[in-house]
Short mmCIF file of C-alpha atoms and ligand atoms in Angstrom, two decimals:
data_model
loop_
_atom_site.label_atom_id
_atom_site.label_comp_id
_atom_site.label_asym_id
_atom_site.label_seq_id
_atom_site.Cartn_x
_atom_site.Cartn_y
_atom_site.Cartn_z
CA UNK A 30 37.59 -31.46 -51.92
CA UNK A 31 38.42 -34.48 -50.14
CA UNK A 32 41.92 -37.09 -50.42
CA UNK A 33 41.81 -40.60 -51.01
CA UNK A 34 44.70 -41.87 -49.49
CA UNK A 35 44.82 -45.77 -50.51
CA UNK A 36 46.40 -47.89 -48.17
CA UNK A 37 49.71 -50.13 -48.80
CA UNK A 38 48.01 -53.35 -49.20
CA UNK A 39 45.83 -55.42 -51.99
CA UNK A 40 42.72 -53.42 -50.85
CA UNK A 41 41.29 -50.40 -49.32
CA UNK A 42 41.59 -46.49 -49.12
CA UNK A 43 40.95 -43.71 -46.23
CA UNK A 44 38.89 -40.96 -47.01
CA UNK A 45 40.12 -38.25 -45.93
CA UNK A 46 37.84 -34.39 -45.60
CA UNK A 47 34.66 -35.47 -46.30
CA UNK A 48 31.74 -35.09 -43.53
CA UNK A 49 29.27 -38.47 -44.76
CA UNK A 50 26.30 -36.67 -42.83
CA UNK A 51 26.37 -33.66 -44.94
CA UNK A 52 25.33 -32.96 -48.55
CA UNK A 53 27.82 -34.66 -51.60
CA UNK A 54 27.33 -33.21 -54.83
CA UNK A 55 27.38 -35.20 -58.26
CA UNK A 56 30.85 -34.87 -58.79
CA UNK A 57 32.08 -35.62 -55.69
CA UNK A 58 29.87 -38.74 -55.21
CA UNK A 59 31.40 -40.10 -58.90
CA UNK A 60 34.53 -39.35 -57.25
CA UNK A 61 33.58 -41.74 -54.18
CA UNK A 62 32.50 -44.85 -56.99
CA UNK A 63 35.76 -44.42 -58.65
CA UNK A 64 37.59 -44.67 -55.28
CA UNK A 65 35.53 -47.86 -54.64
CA UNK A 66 35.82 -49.53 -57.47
CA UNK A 67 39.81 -48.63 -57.31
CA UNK A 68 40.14 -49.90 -53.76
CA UNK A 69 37.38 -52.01 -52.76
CA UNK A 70 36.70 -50.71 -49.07
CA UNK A 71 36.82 -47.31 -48.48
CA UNK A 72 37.28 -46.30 -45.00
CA UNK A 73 36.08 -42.54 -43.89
CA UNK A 74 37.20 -41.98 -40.30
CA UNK A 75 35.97 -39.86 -37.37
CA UNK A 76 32.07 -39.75 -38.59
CA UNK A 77 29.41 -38.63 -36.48
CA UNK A 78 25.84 -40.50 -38.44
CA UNK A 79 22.56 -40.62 -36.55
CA UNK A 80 20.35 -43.32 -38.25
CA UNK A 81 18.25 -41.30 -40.29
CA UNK A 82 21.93 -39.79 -42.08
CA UNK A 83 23.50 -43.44 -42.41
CA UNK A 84 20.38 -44.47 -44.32
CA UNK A 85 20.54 -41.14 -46.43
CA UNK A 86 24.35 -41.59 -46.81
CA UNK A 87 23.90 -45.64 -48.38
CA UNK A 88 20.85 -44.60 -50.23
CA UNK A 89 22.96 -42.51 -52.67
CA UNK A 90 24.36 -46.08 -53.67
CA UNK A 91 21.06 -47.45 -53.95
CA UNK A 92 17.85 -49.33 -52.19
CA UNK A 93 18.39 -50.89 -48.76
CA UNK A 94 17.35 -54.52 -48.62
CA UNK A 95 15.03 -55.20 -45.72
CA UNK A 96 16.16 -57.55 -43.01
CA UNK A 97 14.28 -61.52 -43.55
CA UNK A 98 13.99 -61.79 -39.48
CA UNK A 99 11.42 -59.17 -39.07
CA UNK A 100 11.85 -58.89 -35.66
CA UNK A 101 15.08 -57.86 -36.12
CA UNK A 102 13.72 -54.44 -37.20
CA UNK A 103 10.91 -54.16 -35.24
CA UNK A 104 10.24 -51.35 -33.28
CA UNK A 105 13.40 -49.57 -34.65
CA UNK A 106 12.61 -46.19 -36.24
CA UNK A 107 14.85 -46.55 -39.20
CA UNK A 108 14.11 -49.99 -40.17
CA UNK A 109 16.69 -50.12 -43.06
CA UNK A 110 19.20 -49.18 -40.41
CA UNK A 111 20.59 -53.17 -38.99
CA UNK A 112 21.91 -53.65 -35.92
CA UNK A 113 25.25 -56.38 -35.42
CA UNK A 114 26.03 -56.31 -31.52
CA UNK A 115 26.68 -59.10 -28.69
CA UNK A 116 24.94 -56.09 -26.30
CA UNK A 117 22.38 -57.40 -24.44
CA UNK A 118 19.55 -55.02 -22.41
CA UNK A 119 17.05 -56.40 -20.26
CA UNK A 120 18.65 -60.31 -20.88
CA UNK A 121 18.18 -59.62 -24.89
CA UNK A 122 20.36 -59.07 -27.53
CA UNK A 123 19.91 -55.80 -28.86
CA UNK A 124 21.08 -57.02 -32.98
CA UNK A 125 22.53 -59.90 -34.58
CA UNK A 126 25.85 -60.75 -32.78
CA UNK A 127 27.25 -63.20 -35.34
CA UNK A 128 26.47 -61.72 -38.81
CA UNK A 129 28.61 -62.15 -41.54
CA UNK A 130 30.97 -64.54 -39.70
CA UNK A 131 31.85 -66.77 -42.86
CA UNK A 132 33.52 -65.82 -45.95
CA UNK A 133 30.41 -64.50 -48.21
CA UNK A 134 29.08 -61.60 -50.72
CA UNK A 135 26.20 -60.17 -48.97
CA UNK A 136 23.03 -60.50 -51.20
CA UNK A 137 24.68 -62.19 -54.14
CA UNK A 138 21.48 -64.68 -53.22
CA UNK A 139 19.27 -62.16 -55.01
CA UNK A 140 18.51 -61.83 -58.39
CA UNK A 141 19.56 -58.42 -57.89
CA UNK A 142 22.28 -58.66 -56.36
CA UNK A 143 24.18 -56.54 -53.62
CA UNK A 144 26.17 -53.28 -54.14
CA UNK A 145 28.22 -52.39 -51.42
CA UNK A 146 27.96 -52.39 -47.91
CA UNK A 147 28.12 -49.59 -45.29
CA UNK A 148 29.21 -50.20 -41.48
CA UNK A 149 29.08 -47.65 -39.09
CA UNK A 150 31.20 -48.67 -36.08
CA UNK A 151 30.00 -47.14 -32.57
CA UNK A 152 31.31 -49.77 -29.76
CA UNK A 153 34.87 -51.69 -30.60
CA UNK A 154 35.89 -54.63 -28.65
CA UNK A 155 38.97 -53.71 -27.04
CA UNK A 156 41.55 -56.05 -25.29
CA UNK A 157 45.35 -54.83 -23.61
CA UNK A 158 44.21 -51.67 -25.98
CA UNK A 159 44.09 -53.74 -29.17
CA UNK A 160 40.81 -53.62 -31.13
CA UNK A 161 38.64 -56.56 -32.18
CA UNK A 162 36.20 -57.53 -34.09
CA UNK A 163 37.90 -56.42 -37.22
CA UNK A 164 36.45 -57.07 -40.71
CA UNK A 165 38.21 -59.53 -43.15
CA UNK A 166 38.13 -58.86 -46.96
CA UNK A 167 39.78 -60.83 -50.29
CA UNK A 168 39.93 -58.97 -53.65
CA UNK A 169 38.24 -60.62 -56.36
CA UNK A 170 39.81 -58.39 -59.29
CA UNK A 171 43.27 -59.75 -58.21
CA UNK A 172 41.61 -63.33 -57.85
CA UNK A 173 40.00 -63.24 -61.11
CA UNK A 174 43.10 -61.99 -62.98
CA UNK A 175 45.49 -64.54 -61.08
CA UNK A 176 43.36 -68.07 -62.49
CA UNK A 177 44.98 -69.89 -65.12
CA UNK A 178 44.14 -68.59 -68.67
CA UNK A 179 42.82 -72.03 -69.63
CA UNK A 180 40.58 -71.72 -66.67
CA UNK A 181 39.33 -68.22 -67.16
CA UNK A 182 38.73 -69.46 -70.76
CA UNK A 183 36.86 -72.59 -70.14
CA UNK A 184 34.39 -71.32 -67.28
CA UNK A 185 34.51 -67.88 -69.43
CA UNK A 186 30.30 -68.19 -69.71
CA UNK A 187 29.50 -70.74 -66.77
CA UNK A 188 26.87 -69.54 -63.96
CA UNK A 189 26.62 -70.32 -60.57
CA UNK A 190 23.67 -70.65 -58.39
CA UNK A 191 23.68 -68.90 -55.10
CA UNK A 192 21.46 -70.04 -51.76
CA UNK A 193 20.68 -67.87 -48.80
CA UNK A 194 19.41 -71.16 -47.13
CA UNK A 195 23.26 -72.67 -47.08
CA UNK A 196 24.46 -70.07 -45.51
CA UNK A 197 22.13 -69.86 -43.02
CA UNK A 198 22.65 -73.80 -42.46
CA UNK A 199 26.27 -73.88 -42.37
CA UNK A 200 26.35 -70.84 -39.81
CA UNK A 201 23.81 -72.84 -37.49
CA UNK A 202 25.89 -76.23 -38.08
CA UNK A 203 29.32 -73.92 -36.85
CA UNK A 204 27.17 -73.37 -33.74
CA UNK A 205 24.62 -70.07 -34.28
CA UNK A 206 21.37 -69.92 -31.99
CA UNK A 207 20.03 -68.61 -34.82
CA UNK A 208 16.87 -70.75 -35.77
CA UNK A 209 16.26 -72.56 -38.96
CA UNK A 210 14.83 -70.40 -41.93
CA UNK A 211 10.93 -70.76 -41.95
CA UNK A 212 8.86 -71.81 -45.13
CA UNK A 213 7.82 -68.16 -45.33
CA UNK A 214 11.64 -67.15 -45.11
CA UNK A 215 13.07 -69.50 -47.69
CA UNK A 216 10.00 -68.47 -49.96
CA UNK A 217 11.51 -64.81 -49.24
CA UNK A 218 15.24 -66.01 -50.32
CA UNK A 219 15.01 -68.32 -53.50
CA UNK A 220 18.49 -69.29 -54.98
CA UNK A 221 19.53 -66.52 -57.84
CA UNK A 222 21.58 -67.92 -60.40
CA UNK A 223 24.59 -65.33 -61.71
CA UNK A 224 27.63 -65.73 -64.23
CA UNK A 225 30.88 -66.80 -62.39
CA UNK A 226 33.19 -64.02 -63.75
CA UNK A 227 31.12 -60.57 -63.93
CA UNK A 228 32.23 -57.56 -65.82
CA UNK A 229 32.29 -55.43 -62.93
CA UNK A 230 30.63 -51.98 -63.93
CA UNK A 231 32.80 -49.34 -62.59
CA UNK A 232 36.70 -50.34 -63.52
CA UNK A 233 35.08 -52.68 -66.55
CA UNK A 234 37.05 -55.05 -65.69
CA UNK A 235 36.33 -59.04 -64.75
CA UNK A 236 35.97 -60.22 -61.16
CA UNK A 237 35.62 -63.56 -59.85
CA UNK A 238 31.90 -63.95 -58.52
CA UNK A 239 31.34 -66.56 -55.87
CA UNK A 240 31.76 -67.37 -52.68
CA UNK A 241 32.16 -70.23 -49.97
CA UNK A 242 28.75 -68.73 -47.82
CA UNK A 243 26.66 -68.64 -50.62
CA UNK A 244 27.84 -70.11 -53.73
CA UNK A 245 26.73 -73.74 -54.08
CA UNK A 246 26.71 -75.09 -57.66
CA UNK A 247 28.13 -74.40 -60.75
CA UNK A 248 25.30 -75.10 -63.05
CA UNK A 249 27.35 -76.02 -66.71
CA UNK A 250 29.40 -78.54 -64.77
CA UNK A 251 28.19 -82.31 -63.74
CA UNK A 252 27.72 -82.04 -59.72
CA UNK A 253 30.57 -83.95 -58.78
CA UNK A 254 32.97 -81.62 -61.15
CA UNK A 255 30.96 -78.54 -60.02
CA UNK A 256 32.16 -79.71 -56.21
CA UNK A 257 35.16 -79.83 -57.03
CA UNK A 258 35.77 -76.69 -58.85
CA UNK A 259 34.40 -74.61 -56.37
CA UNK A 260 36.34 -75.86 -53.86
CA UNK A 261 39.18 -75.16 -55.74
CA UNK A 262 37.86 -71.36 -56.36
CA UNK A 263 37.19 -71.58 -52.79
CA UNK A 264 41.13 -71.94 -51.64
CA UNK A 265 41.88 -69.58 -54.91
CA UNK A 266 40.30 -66.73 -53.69
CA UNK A 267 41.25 -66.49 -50.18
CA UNK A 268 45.16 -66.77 -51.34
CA UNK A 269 47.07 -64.70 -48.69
CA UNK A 270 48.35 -62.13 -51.32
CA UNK A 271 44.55 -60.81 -51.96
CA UNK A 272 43.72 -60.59 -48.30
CA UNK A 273 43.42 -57.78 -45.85
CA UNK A 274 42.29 -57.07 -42.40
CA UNK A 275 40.03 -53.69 -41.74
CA UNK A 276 41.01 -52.89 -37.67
CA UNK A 277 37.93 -50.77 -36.56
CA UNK A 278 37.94 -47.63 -34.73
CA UNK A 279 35.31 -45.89 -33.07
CA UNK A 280 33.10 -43.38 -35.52
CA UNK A 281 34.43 -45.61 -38.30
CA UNK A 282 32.19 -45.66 -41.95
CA UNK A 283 33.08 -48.12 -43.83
CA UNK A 284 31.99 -48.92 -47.44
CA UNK A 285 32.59 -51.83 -49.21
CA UNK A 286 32.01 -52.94 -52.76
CA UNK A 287 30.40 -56.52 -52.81
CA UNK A 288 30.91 -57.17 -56.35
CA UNK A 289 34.76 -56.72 -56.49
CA UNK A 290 35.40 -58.33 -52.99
CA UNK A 291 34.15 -60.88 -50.65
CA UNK A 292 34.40 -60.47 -46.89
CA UNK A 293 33.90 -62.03 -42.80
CA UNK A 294 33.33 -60.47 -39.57
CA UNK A 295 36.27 -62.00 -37.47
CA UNK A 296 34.67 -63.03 -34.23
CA UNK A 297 38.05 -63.30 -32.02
CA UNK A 298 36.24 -61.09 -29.01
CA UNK A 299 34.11 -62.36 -26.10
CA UNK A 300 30.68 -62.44 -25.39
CA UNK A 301 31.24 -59.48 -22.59
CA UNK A 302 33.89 -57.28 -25.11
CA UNK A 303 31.09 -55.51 -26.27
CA UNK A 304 30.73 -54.78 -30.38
CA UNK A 305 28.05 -52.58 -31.61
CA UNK A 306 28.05 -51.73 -35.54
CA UNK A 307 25.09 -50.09 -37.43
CA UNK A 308 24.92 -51.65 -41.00
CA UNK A 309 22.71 -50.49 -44.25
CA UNK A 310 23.48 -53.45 -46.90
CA UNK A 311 22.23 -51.74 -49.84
CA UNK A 312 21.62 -53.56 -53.32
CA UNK A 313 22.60 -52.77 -57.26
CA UNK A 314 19.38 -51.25 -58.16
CA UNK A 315 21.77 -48.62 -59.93
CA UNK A 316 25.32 -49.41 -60.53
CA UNK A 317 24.18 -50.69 -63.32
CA UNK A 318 22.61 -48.34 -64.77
CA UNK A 319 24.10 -46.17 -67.65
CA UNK A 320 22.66 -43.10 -66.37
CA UNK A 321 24.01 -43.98 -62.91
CA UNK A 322 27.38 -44.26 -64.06
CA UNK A 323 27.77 -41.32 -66.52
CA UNK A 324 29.21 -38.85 -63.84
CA UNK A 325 31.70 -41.51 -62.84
CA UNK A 326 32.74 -41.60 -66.75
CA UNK A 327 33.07 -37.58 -66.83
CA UNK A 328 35.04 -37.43 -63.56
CA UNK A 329 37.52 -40.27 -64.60
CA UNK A 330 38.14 -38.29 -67.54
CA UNK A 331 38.64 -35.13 -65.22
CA UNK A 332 41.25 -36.69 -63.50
C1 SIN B 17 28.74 -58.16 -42.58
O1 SIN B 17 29.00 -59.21 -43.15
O2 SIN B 17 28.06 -57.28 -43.12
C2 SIN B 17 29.24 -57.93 -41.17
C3 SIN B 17 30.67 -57.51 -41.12
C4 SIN B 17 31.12 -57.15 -39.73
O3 SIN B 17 30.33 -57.15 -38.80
O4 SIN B 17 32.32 -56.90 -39.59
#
């Protein structure tokens, strides 16, 4: 039986007695959705995950998506495993070293969209003994139920349209070697349009769904209007009062939920503070579904 010890801030709990490489029953694993949907980031310390067991552990959430640069997972003998480091071995980098560096929702560029996240952190930039590298995140529950009732009311069934390509632009305009998308790539990652507030499917309640990597039009509104509105759910949603800071520690798992919060990698470490974090960013090929979720429903009512 493991704790959940939530932390005293807007978002995030510890987990505290439960070994992520080893077997979680049915129970126990609605137990871990309720947490996450609770808390948003759920932080299990002191882990000890080869590849193969950080791709079993995220699986249980659901499919991995695939890296789009191939040769990201080439060679690499659990492909769904990524790799975010500034390491370099033989003069090359051994992962991406600037993932994730704006404020974004992974995969909310997909039709079907992203679930959660799950970090594994194995090298932690360290300077005068304090860590770097940490991982920023804002909780869009809190955002959603802070806009103006008028707001909430009038936007209540607007959609927005979401574009891996922008973020990929605006990362290489803020000074990423990364090169443009090819044809082949953008073909790979077509805009995905999705409502603006989503009933999020484990607490049932609303969350505001967009953000400033990916989010680039609200389609209802005129373009000019559409502009300005999301710049205005832009500065909403990264208010202060729904932010907080994950500080990493070696042997860290972290798992995040990417429909109640968006998130950045804070890159305030150098080129030689080495960072090395194995990452499975798996989509919601089941929180959705009703079978999925019934354990969650019988443990709630358990507790
Ligand atoms: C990500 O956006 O998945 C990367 C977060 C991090 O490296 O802290």
């Amino acid at each position: 039986m493991f704790t959940v010890r939530p932390n005293d801030a807007i978002l995030g709990a510890t987990i505290e007695g439960l070994d992520t490489a080893g077997p979680i029953d049915a129970g126990d694993f609605a137990r871990l959705l309720l947490a996450l949907g609770r808390h948003g980031v759920l932080r299990f310390p002191d882990q000890h995950l080869d590849d193969p067991a950080l791709r079993g552990f995220a699986e249980r959430f659901g499919a991995i998506q695939g890296s789009v640069a191939k040769e990201a997972a080439a060679g690499r003998a659990v492909p769904e495993v990524g790799v975010l480091s500034n390491i370099r071995q033989g003069g090359q980098l051994i992962g991406f070293p600037d993932a994730g560096q704006d404020w974004h929702t992974d995969m909310s560029y997909r039709d079907l969209m992203g679930f959660v996240n799950v970090l594994y952190g194995v090298r932690i930039p360290r300077r005068d003994g304090r860590a770097l590298g940490g991982t920023e995140f804002a909780n869009m529950h809190a955002a959603y139920d802070a806009l103006p009732e008028a707001l909430r009311a009038r936007l209540a069934d607007a959609t927005v349209t979401h574009d891996f390509n922008q973020y990929w632009e605006n990362a290489r305009r803020a000074g990423s070697t990364r090169p443009p998308l090819t044809p082949e790539q953008r073909r790979a990652r077509p805009p995905a349009v999705h409502p603006l507030f989503l009933t999020h499917p484990i607490t049932g309640r609303k969350v505001l769904y967009c953000n400033p990597g990916y989010a680039e039009r609200i389609n209802e509104l005129p373009e000019a209007e559409s502009a300005e509105m999301l710049a205005f759910l832009f500065a909403h949603q990264l208010r202060p009062e729904f932010r907080w800071t994950h500080v990493w520690t070696e042997n860290d798992l972290l798992v995040w939920d990417h429909l109640g919060t968006i998130h950045r990698a804070i890159a305030d470490y150098r080129a030689d503070e080495p960072r090395l974090i194995r990452r499975c960013q798996v989509l919601a090929t089941r929180v959705f579904d009703p079978d999925f979720l019934a354990p969650l429903h019988a443990a709630q009512h358990a507790m």
